[in-house]
Amino acid sequence: MAEQCMAGLGLDEGKFRKVEFLMVSDRGRLKDHYAELAAAIAADLQQGINVGYVTLATP
């Protein structure tokens, strides 16, 4: 669905990175998962790569 939101913006979809979010109630697992995602984004930023982050949720 995120691709649909970004359609028409002229962005190179080859640079998109799809990320799976855990849908669990275990806060420990969620904390670790989000820390891994943040580390990956930080690594890109440290390499001078521009980063955008899109997240979608159900109401």
mmCIF file of C-alpha atoms in Angstrom:
data_model
loop_
_atom_site.group_PDB
_atom_site.id
_atom_site.type_symbol
_atom_site.label_atom_id
_atom_site.label_comp_id
_atom_site.label_asym_id
_atom_site.label_seq_id
_atom_site.Cartn_x
_atom_site.Cartn_y
_atom_site.Cartn_z
ATOM 1 C CA MET A 1 0.000 0.000 0.000
ATOM 2 C CA ALA A 2 2.890 2.368 0.653
ATOM 3 C CA GLU A 3 3.851 2.135 -3.015
ATOM 4 C CA GLN A 4 0.387 3.410 -3.933
ATOM 5 C CA CYS A 5 0.845 6.389 -1.626
ATOM 6 C CA MET A 6 4.163 7.224 -3.273
ATOM 7 C CA ALA A 7 2.977 6.694 -6.859
ATOM 8 C CA GLY A 8 3.197 9.740 -9.070
ATOM 9 C CA LEU A 9 5.955 11.422 -7.073
ATOM 10 C CA GLY A 10 8.653 10.497 -9.586
ATOM 11 C CA LEU A 11 10.731 8.592 -7.041
ATOM 12 C CA ASP A 12 13.030 5.760 -8.088
ATOM 13 C CA GLU A 13 11.241 2.705 -6.713
ATOM 14 C CA GLY A 14 14.495 0.771 -7.049
ATOM 15 C CA LYS A 15 15.690 2.666 -4.000
ATOM 16 C CA PHE A 16 12.704 1.676 -1.864
ATOM 17 C CA ARG A 17 13.308 -0.739 0.987
ATOM 18 C CA LYS A 18 10.293 -2.669 2.135
ATOM 19 C CA VAL A 19 10.219 -3.302 5.854
ATOM 20 C CA GLU A 20 8.070 -5.783 7.705
ATOM 21 C CA PHE A 21 6.779 -4.702 11.079
ATOM 22 C CA LEU A 22 6.114 -7.226 13.789
ATOM 23 C CA MET A 23 2.506 -7.454 14.815
ATOM 24 C CA VAL A 24 3.028 -8.913 18.271
ATOM 25 C CA SER A 25 2.192 -7.761 21.764
ATOM 26 C CA ASP A 26 5.572 -8.784 23.244
ATOM 27 C CA ARG A 27 7.154 -5.428 24.018
ATOM 28 C CA GLY A 28 10.628 -6.928 24.291
ATOM 29 C CA ARG A 29 10.466 -8.331 20.786
ATOM 30 C CA LEU A 30 9.043 -5.058 19.478
ATOM 31 C CA LYS A 31 11.800 -3.047 21.159
ATOM 32 C CA ASP A 32 14.477 -5.227 19.567
ATOM 33 C CA HIS A 33 12.780 -5.114 16.164
ATOM 34 C CA TYR A 34 12.433 -1.325 16.164
ATOM 35 C CA ALA A 35 16.045 -0.972 17.316
ATOM 36 C CA GLU A 36 17.161 -3.029 14.298
ATOM 37 C CA LEU A 37 15.096 -0.873 11.944
ATOM 38 C CA ALA A 38 16.483 2.315 13.491
ATOM 39 C CA ALA A 39 20.048 1.006 13.172
ATOM 40 C CA ALA A 40 19.523 0.284 9.464
ATOM 41 C CA ILE A 41 18.177 3.799 8.874
ATOM 42 C CA ALA A 42 21.025 5.332 10.894
ATOM 43 C CA ALA A 43 23.584 3.382 8.847
ATOM 44 C CA ASP A 44 22.146 4.821 5.620
ATOM 45 C CA LEU A 45 22.199 8.324 7.053
ATOM 46 C CA GLN A 46 25.818 7.928 8.164
ATOM 47 C CA GLN A 47 26.690 7.017 4.557
ATOM 48 C CA GLY A 48 25.093 10.247 3.382
ATOM 49 C CA ILE A 49 22.014 8.556 1.931
ATOM 50 C CA ASN A 50 18.812 10.578 2.095
ATOM 51 C CA VAL A 51 16.140 8.633 3.934
ATOM 52 C CA GLY A 52 12.381 8.915 3.998
ATOM 53 C CA TYR A 53 10.178 6.787 6.214
ATOM 54 C CA VAL A 54 6.551 5.995 5.427
ATOM 55 C CA THR A 55 4.391 4.034 7.789
ATOM 56 C CA LEU A 56 0.750 3.161 7.392
ATOM 57 C CA ALA A 57 -1.638 1.929 10.025
ATOM 58 C CA THR A 58 -5.217 0.897 10.209
ATOM 59 C CA PRO A 59 -7.618 3.109 12.132
#
